[in-house]
Amino acid sequence: MENNRKVNRKRTAPKSSAAKNVFLAVMFVLGILVVGVGILSVTDIAGDKVLAVAAEAVKEETGWTLSAENVKGNPISGYTLIGVSLDRGEEQKQNILAAGTINVKINFASLLRGSPRLSLLAIGGVNMDLDKFIDEISTINLPDSQGGGEIPIDRISLINSRFTSVWGSVDVNSIRADINGTLMAVAISGAVNGVPVKGNFEADTHGQTFVVRKLELQAGKGKLTTSGNVNSSPDNDGDVALDFQGTLKGMDISDIAAFWPALSPRDYSGNADLDFTIEGSGSNLLITANLDFEGSRIAGYPLESITTRLRFANMRISAENVKATALGVPVEGEFAMAVREGAVPSVLVKLDGSGVPLSEVARLYPDLGNVGGSIERFSVNVHGPVDALAGVMELSAPDVLIMGKQVKNVAAQLRLARSDPATLNGKFVLEGAQAYVQGTIAGITTPSSAELNLTANLANLDVKKIEDLIPDGKQYGLSGLLTADLTIRGQASALTIGGTLSSPRFTAEGYALDKPSLSFTYEKDMFTLKESSGSWEGLPIKVSGVVSPVSSKTPDVAITAQLSFSPENLKRFVPDIDQYKLKGTVNAGVKIAGRLPHPNVELVASSQTLSAFDSVSARNLEATTALAGDLGKLDKVDVVFKAGSIAAGGAGLQDLSANIRKDGQQIRLENVSAKSGSGSVTGGGTITLGSGADARLNLAFDMRQLDLAPLAQSGGLGAALSGQLSGRLEVAGVSSNPSI
């Protein structure tokens, strides 16, 4: 038996050795394969051939040229195309698409199943003009898709890319699509015009129908959730049929505005919720939505809230059952807009509101100051093409307060008659004065740049009721009834106001003007007085000049005046002028320059005939002086005096000139000179005014060869004289009985 065991061992030993050898051989082969695969995975193989095949396919299908700076990889690890460019044209190439890299990997398991597909198609570093790319795509004939097939790629990704368009820019951080048969799962991360966008959706394809099982997208603060399907069946006459339902919650409308470069996000503030449905195809597309908005403004206009039912069909969008709040005012109505091919967009707006508190309006216009009351009713009924709107806007308010002033019976109507400009008619009562406004407003659809061309009339406004609107107006002692006829032109932010102001009698600082009338313009805080008429103490006066800036308490003035007055009128400037016993008429020109309330005053006065002290008369007289400071407390006056002739005490002189200085009660005559024939007289002295009518004289004159004949003739002596006179003349004592 032991021998049999030995025999068996001898027989089984060769079999065990053979199995071992086979195992070692297999392991050796596998090792070689592993080493080979490892070597192949880091070796570039046939990259140029792959690029050439791809370029040929692109050329055949599109006519475009595909090129790359470099190709790396092999069938095992995949291929990477670096510096990829897609161009149109041969000699003068126009770039259509550029990408930093394109990675392609093959799914080897699909090769064993006999249905080859890619495990990965990854594109990175794309920088593309999307509008240009779409235009180029539209010029080529791509093969028709039969639908229902699978995309032969397991995963498609796009990273670190940027797409530009007239609508703005799209920055892609990452878009990844995982494909499993007809199923697709997509994840998105990026930004549209700076608004962060992140989300995912799941979709499936059934024949001609693309089904979106779920789409969740976070755009800024808002979240879009929707599902539905897209049907491209031939039964739809070539149109794509949509059937979607969804919601948009918590959307910041300034982010929505950012999607359209023509809009300014600063003009939009608030959050919106939207429930919507989209169904139909082509011209039969129907979109309905329920909108709920809360915020502060839309398109720059104040709007606190709005709820409405939106509907879009046949290229017409409408808002039904509108309930909104603007400036705290409840508004109800409807809105519609139609945009059809070949036609100008048209709109329909019907809104009604009541009880508008003006205190809310004042928040937008703080310069209105103290504002109160309310607009009793307003209505808007506008329709037609946007370039030829027709309709009426109206408002009424029985009693309001603007800038602290009472305004009653306000009624305004703005009428659009299929043309621009619009026509405005309005009326109101300001502090008891009836006023009317009428004219046109061009470009009313853009209020910030609208051009006004209006006239306004205001009758018999008591100036005392508005004196507090004038800087330091109360200190001027204003009184009188004003009538104004005005023109208002330009944009609201830069108006030019002109016209005329008139009054039966107007008083300021104790000076009364009878029937004053003036024409003026006001622009950029500058008041320009063009011309005026009126009378002061029965004497005509004309004034022109500039005051700027009007809003200042101490504005600069440059005013000239022409007037005629009697010496009695000078009491305003020289209270004791009665002592001079002046008689005659004076024509004066006044120039006022400097800063209020104490400007400099230059006066030029002339008179054909003027007398003083009942004993002195002058012809062709001219006097100039400069006044400064508080004119009501004027003590010193310097006058340059000239006269063609002067007569006193039966003697007359010609070409008289003198410098006269009044200092308190004393008048000093300096540099006095005159002529009589070929002779002359020079001198000077003082005249001291007393409490009574007489003045005390202390004058001395040197005479040099005065011709007596013209001297007596000029003075009206009544006796013929001849010869020449030389000597010294002294006049002293009181004016009523001087010592000569």
mmCIF file of N, CA and C in Angstrom, residues 133-213:
data_model
loop_
_atom_site.group_PDB
_atom_site.id
_atom_site.type_symbol
_atom_site.label_atom_id
_atom_site.label_comp_id
_atom_site.label_asym_id
_atom_site.label_seq_id
_atom_site.Cartn_x
_atom_site.Cartn_y
_atom_site.Cartn_z
ATOM 1 N N PHE A 133 -21.847 84.270 -32.832
ATOM 2 C CA PHE A 133 -21.861 82.824 -33.001
ATOM 3 C C PHE A 133 -23.224 82.349 -33.522
ATOM 4 N N ILE A 134 -24.309 82.921 -32.964
ATOM 5 C CA ILE A 134 -25.652 82.535 -33.411
ATOM 6 C C ILE A 134 -25.858 82.932 -34.867
ATOM 7 N N ASP A 135 -25.351 84.118 -35.242
ATOM 8 C CA ASP A 135 -25.464 84.538 -36.641
ATOM 9 C C ASP A 135 -24.735 83.575 -37.563
ATOM 10 N N GLU A 136 -23.560 83.116 -37.130
ATOM 11 C CA GLU A 136 -22.794 82.185 -37.962
ATOM 12 C C GLU A 136 -23.496 80.834 -38.072
ATOM 13 N N ILE A 137 -24.045 80.337 -36.960
ATOM 14 C CA ILE A 137 -24.763 79.054 -36.976
ATOM 15 C C ILE A 137 -25.939 79.106 -37.946
ATOM 16 N N SER A 138 -26.600 80.275 -37.990
ATOM 17 C CA SER A 138 -27.789 80.393 -38.844
ATOM 18 C C SER A 138 -27.453 80.359 -40.323
ATOM 19 N N THR A 139 -26.180 80.531 -40.663
ATOM 20 C CA THR A 139 -25.805 80.542 -42.079
ATOM 21 C C THR A 139 -25.441 79.171 -42.615
ATOM 22 N N ILE A 140 -25.367 78.157 -41.756
ATOM 23 C CA ILE A 140 -24.980 76.816 -42.224
ATOM 24 C C ILE A 140 -26.170 75.872 -42.139
ATOM 25 N N ASN A 141 -26.112 74.807 -42.930
ATOM 26 C CA ASN A 141 -27.169 73.796 -42.956
ATOM 27 C C ASN A 141 -26.712 72.584 -42.165
ATOM 28 N N LEU A 142 -27.239 72.465 -40.946
ATOM 29 C CA LEU A 142 -26.903 71.323 -40.106
ATOM 30 C C LEU A 142 -27.842 70.166 -40.419
ATOM 31 N N PRO A 143 -27.394 68.922 -40.181
ATOM 32 C CA PRO A 143 -28.263 67.766 -40.421
ATOM 33 C C PRO A 143 -29.502 67.837 -39.551
ATOM 34 N N ASP A 144 -30.643 67.434 -40.121
ATOM 35 C CA ASP A 144 -31.883 67.402 -39.355
ATOM 36 C C ASP A 144 -31.823 66.337 -38.287
ATOM 37 N N SER A 145 -32.276 66.691 -37.075
ATOM 38 C CA SER A 145 -32.328 65.728 -35.975
ATOM 39 C C SER A 145 -33.657 65.000 -36.007
ATOM 40 N N GLN A 146 -33.614 63.675 -35.911
ATOM 41 C CA GLN A 146 -34.832 62.875 -35.916
ATOM 42 C C GLN A 146 -35.438 62.749 -34.532
ATOM 43 N N GLY A 147 -34.673 63.151 -33.530
ATOM 44 C CA GLY A 147 -35.185 63.108 -32.155
ATOM 45 C C GLY A 147 -35.230 61.706 -31.621
ATOM 46 N N GLY A 148 -35.404 61.588 -30.326
ATOM 47 C CA GLY A 148 -35.579 60.298 -29.674
ATOM 48 C C GLY A 148 -34.295 59.555 -29.422
ATOM 49 N N GLY A 149 -33.192 60.040 -29.956
ATOM 50 C CA GLY A 149 -31.946 59.319 -29.768
ATOM 51 C C GLY A 149 -31.226 59.742 -28.514
ATOM 52 N N GLU A 150 -30.219 58.974 -28.130
ATOM 53 C CA GLU A 150 -29.418 59.302 -26.970
ATOM 54 C C GLU A 150 -28.212 60.129 -27.382
ATOM 55 N N ILE A 151 -27.758 60.973 -26.489
ATOM 56 C CA ILE A 151 -26.506 61.697 -26.715
ATOM 57 C C ILE A 151 -25.372 60.763 -26.323
ATOM 58 N N PRO A 152 -24.457 60.456 -27.250
ATOM 59 C CA PRO A 152 -23.421 59.437 -26.970
ATOM 60 C C PRO A 152 -22.281 59.975 -26.112
ATOM 61 N N ILE A 153 -22.609 60.633 -25.036
ATOM 62 C CA ILE A 153 -21.607 61.190 -24.121
ATOM 63 C C ILE A 153 -22.127 60.991 -22.703
ATOM 64 N N ASP A 154 -21.252 60.523 -21.805
ATOM 65 C CA ASP A 154 -21.663 60.332 -20.409
ATOM 66 C C ASP A 154 -21.696 61.647 -19.634
ATOM 67 N N ARG A 155 -20.742 62.507 -19.891
ATOM 68 C CA ARG A 155 -20.690 63.777 -19.162
ATOM 69 C C ARG A 155 -20.163 64.878 -20.081
ATOM 70 N N ILE A 156 -20.862 66.023 -20.047
ATOM 71 C CA ILE A 156 -20.432 67.224 -20.762
ATOM 72 C C ILE A 156 -20.232 68.321 -19.723
ATOM 73 N N SER A 157 -19.134 69.046 -19.805
ATOM 74 C CA SER A 157 -18.896 70.125 -18.847
ATOM 75 C C SER A 157 -18.293 71.336 -19.549
ATOM 76 N N LEU A 158 -18.619 72.506 -18.982
ATOM 77 C CA LEU A 158 -18.076 73.778 -19.464
ATOM 78 C C LEU A 158 -17.626 74.556 -18.235
ATOM 79 N N ILE A 159 -16.376 75.014 -18.221
ATOM 80 C CA ILE A 159 -15.852 75.709 -17.043
ATOM 81 C C ILE A 159 -15.113 76.980 -17.467
ATOM 82 N N ASN A 160 -15.076 77.931 -16.526
ATOM 83 C CA ASN A 160 -14.248 79.138 -16.654
ATOM 84 C C ASN A 160 -14.387 79.793 -18.028
ATOM 85 N N SER A 161 -15.604 80.121 -18.400
ATOM 86 C CA SER A 161 -15.866 80.682 -19.727
ATOM 87 C C SER A 161 -16.708 81.944 -19.618
ATOM 88 N N ARG A 162 -16.685 82.714 -20.714
ATOM 89 C CA ARG A 162 -17.419 83.986 -20.727
ATOM 90 C C ARG A 162 -18.070 84.173 -22.098
ATOM 91 N N PHE A 163 -19.343 84.551 -22.075
ATOM 92 C CA PHE A 163 -20.105 84.788 -23.291
ATOM 93 C C PHE A 163 -20.664 86.209 -23.234
ATOM 94 N N THR A 164 -20.460 86.980 -24.303
ATOM 95 C CA THR A 164 -20.947 88.353 -24.361
ATOM 96 C C THR A 164 -22.029 88.483 -25.416
ATOM 97 N N SER A 165 -22.872 89.507 -25.218
ATOM 98 C CA SER A 165 -23.999 89.726 -26.111
ATOM 99 C C SER A 165 -24.464 91.163 -25.946
ATOM 100 N N VAL A 166 -25.349 91.597 -26.852
ATOM 101 C CA VAL A 166 -25.941 92.922 -26.673
ATOM 102 C C VAL A 166 -26.727 92.985 -25.377
ATOM 103 N N TRP A 167 -27.091 91.821 -24.825
ATOM 104 C CA TRP A 167 -27.843 91.766 -23.574
ATOM 105 C C TRP A 167 -26.934 91.808 -22.354
ATOM 106 N N GLY A 168 -25.626 91.788 -22.580
ATOM 107 C CA GLY A 168 -24.717 91.810 -21.446
ATOM 108 C C GLY A 168 -23.718 90.673 -21.527
ATOM 109 N N SER A 169 -23.423 90.068 -20.386
ATOM 110 C CA SER A 169 -22.411 89.016 -20.333
ATOM 111 C C SER A 169 -22.875 87.873 -19.429
ATOM 112 N N VAL A 170 -22.412 86.668 -19.777
ATOM 113 C CA VAL A 170 -22.661 85.477 -18.970
ATOM 114 C C VAL A 170 -21.305 84.892 -18.601
ATOM 115 N N ASP A 171 -21.034 84.817 -17.312
ATOM 116 C CA ASP A 171 -19.789 84.219 -16.825
ATOM 117 C C ASP A 171 -20.112 82.842 -16.258
ATOM 118 N N VAL A 172 -19.467 81.824 -16.809
ATOM 119 C CA VAL A 172 -19.718 80.439 -16.406
ATOM 120 C C VAL A 172 -18.584 79.965 -15.516
ATOM 121 N N ASN A 173 -18.920 79.661 -14.273
ATOM 122 C CA ASN A 173 -17.946 78.983 -13.414
ATOM 123 C C ASN A 173 -17.902 77.503 -13.762
ATOM 124 N N SER A 174 -19.112 76.917 -13.829
ATOM 125 C CA SER A 174 -19.185 75.490 -14.142
ATOM 126 C C SER A 174 -20.593 75.135 -14.600
ATOM 127 N N ILE A 175 -20.687 74.405 -15.714
ATOM 128 C CA ILE A 175 -21.928 73.765 -16.147
ATOM 129 C C ILE A 175 -21.589 72.296 -16.403
ATOM 130 N N ARG A 176 -22.279 71.386 -15.698
ATOM 131 C CA ARG A 176 -21.990 69.956 -15.837
ATOM 132 C C ARG A 176 -23.288 69.215 -16.123
ATOM 133 N N ALA A 177 -23.238 68.423 -17.186
ATOM 134 C CA ALA A 177 -24.399 67.619 -17.570
ATOM 135 C C ALA A 177 -24.007 66.146 -17.551
ATOM 136 N N ASP A 178 -24.666 65.361 -16.663
ATOM 137 C CA ASP A 178 -24.461 63.912 -16.611
ATOM 138 C C ASP A 178 -25.588 63.238 -17.384
ATOM 139 N N ILE A 179 -25.222 62.399 -18.358
ATOM 140 C CA ILE A 179 -26.193 61.803 -19.268
ATOM 141 C C ILE A 179 -26.206 60.291 -19.071
ATOM 142 N N ASN A 180 -27.402 59.739 -18.880
ATOM 143 C CA ASN A 180 -27.584 58.296 -18.721
ATOM 144 C C ASN A 180 -28.772 57.891 -19.584
ATOM 145 N N GLY A 181 -28.452 57.430 -20.780
ATOM 146 C CA GLY A 181 -29.518 57.103 -21.716
ATOM 147 C C GLY A 181 -30.247 58.366 -22.128
ATOM 148 N N THR A 182 -31.554 58.416 -21.916
ATOM 149 C CA THR A 182 -32.339 59.615 -22.249
ATOM 150 C C THR A 182 -32.424 60.580 -21.077
ATOM 151 N N LEU A 183 -31.857 60.195 -19.932
ATOM 152 C CA LEU A 183 -31.905 61.042 -18.746
ATOM 153 C C LEU A 183 -30.721 62.007 -18.723
ATOM 154 N N MET A 184 -30.977 63.199 -18.213
ATOM 155 C CA MET A 184 -29.923 64.202 -18.121
ATOM 156 C C MET A 184 -30.075 64.954 -16.799
ATOM 157 N N ALA A 185 -28.961 65.123 -16.095
ATOM 158 C CA ALA A 185 -28.929 65.912 -14.859
ATOM 159 C C ALA A 185 -27.882 67.006 -15.034
ATOM 160 N N VAL A 186 -28.291 68.257 -14.857
ATOM 161 C CA VAL A 186 -27.425 69.403 -15.138
ATOM 162 C C VAL A 186 -27.267 70.247 -13.878
ATOM 163 N N ALA A 187 -26.038 70.679 -13.601
ATOM 164 C CA ALA A 187 -25.737 71.599 -12.496
ATOM 165 C C ALA A 187 -25.075 72.845 -13.077
ATOM 166 N N ILE A 188 -25.504 74.022 -12.613
ATOM 167 C CA ILE A 188 -25.060 75.298 -13.184
ATOM 168 C C ILE A 188 -24.533 76.197 -12.072
ATOM 169 N N SER A 189 -23.442 76.907 -12.352
ATOM 170 C CA SER A 189 -22.905 77.911 -11.439
ATOM 171 C C SER A 189 -22.244 79.005 -12.268
ATOM 172 N N GLY A 190 -22.692 80.249 -12.073
ATOM 173 C CA GLY A 190 -22.122 81.347 -12.838
ATOM 174 C C GLY A 190 -22.779 82.658 -12.489
ATOM 175 N N ALA A 191 -22.806 83.601 -13.434
ATOM 176 C CA ALA A 191 -23.405 84.920 -13.209
ATOM 177 C C ALA A 191 -23.864 85.495 -14.537
ATOM 178 N N VAL A 192 -24.987 86.212 -14.501
ATOM 179 C CA VAL A 192 -25.515 86.912 -15.678
ATOM 180 C C VAL A 192 -25.505 88.398 -15.367
ATOM 181 N N ASN A 193 -24.689 89.157 -16.110
ATOM 182 C CA ASN A 193 -24.547 90.600 -15.862
ATOM 183 C C ASN A 193 -24.259 90.894 -14.394
ATOM 184 N N GLY A 194 -23.431 90.047 -13.795
ATOM 185 C CA GLY A 194 -23.028 90.256 -12.410
ATOM 186 C C GLY A 194 -23.959 89.677 -11.375
ATOM 187 N N VAL A 195 -25.130 89.159 -11.784
ATOM 188 C CA VAL A 195 -26.073 88.560 -10.842
ATOM 189 C C VAL A 195 -25.744 87.071 -10.701
ATOM 190 N N PRO A 196 -25.424 86.587 -9.487
ATOM 191 C CA PRO A 196 -25.075 85.170 -9.325
ATOM 192 C C PRO A 196 -26.239 84.255 -9.704
ATOM 193 N N VAL A 197 -25.931 83.204 -10.430
ATOM 194 C CA VAL A 197 -26.931 82.213 -10.851
ATOM 195 C C VAL A 197 -26.389 80.826 -10.511
ATOM 196 N N LYS A 198 -27.223 80.021 -9.813
ATOM 197 C CA LYS A 198 -26.798 78.686 -9.431
ATOM 198 C C LYS A 198 -28.018 77.785 -9.331
ATOM 199 N N GLY A 199 -27.886 76.556 -9.836
ATOM 200 C CA GLY A 199 -29.023 75.649 -9.755
ATOM 201 C C GLY A 199 -28.787 74.354 -10.494
ATOM 202 N N ASN A 200 -29.869 73.591 -10.663
ATOM 203 C CA ASN A 200 -29.784 72.314 -11.356
ATOM 204 C C ASN A 200 -31.143 71.967 -11.939
ATOM 205 N N PHE A 201 -31.119 71.081 -12.924
ATOM 206 C CA PHE A 201 -32.386 70.565 -13.435
ATOM 207 C C PHE A 201 -32.189 69.145 -13.941
ATOM 208 N N GLU A 202 -33.300 68.431 -13.944
ATOM 209 C CA GLU A 202 -33.315 67.054 -14.415
ATOM 210 C C GLU A 202 -34.275 66.965 -15.591
ATOM 211 N N ALA A 203 -33.849 66.260 -16.638
ATOM 212 C CA ALA A 203 -34.661 66.181 -17.841
ATOM 213 C C ALA A 203 -34.592 64.781 -18.443
ATOM 214 N N ASP A 204 -35.576 64.494 -19.289
ATOM 215 C CA ASP A 204 -35.667 63.202 -19.965
ATOM 216 C C ASP A 204 -36.175 63.461 -21.375
ATOM 217 N N THR A 205 -35.863 62.551 -22.276
ATOM 218 C CA THR A 205 -36.313 62.677 -23.660
ATOM 219 C C THR A 205 -37.159 61.465 -24.022
ATOM 220 N N HIS A 206 -38.355 61.738 -24.511
ATOM 221 C CA HIS A 206 -39.257 60.689 -24.975
ATOM 222 C C HIS A 206 -39.680 61.032 -26.394
ATOM 223 N N GLY A 207 -39.029 60.399 -27.350
ATOM 224 C CA GLY A 207 -39.352 60.685 -28.741
ATOM 225 C C GLY A 207 -39.101 62.145 -29.062
ATOM 226 N N GLN A 208 -40.154 62.867 -29.482
ATOM 227 C CA GLN A 208 -40.046 64.277 -29.840
ATOM 228 C C GLN A 208 -40.259 65.202 -28.645
ATOM 229 N N THR A 209 -40.381 64.648 -27.459
ATOM 230 C CA THR A 209 -40.691 65.451 -26.275
ATOM 231 C C THR A 209 -39.501 65.480 -25.321
ATOM 232 N N PHE A 210 -39.121 66.705 -24.968
ATOM 233 C CA PHE A 210 -38.069 66.914 -23.980
ATOM 234 C C PHE A 210 -38.758 67.312 -22.677
ATOM 235 N N VAL A 211 -38.631 66.461 -21.667
ATOM 236 C CA VAL A 211 -39.354 66.650 -20.411
ATOM 237 C C VAL A 211 -38.405 67.195 -19.346
ATOM 238 N N VAL A 212 -38.747 68.353 -18.801
ATOM 239 C CA VAL A 212 -38.012 68.918 -17.669
ATOM 240 C C VAL A 212 -38.728 68.455 -16.404
ATOM 241 N N ARG A 213 -38.142 67.448 -15.742
ATOM 242 C CA ARG A 213 -38.779 66.930 -14.534
ATOM 243 C C ARG A 213 -38.762 67.943 -13.398
#
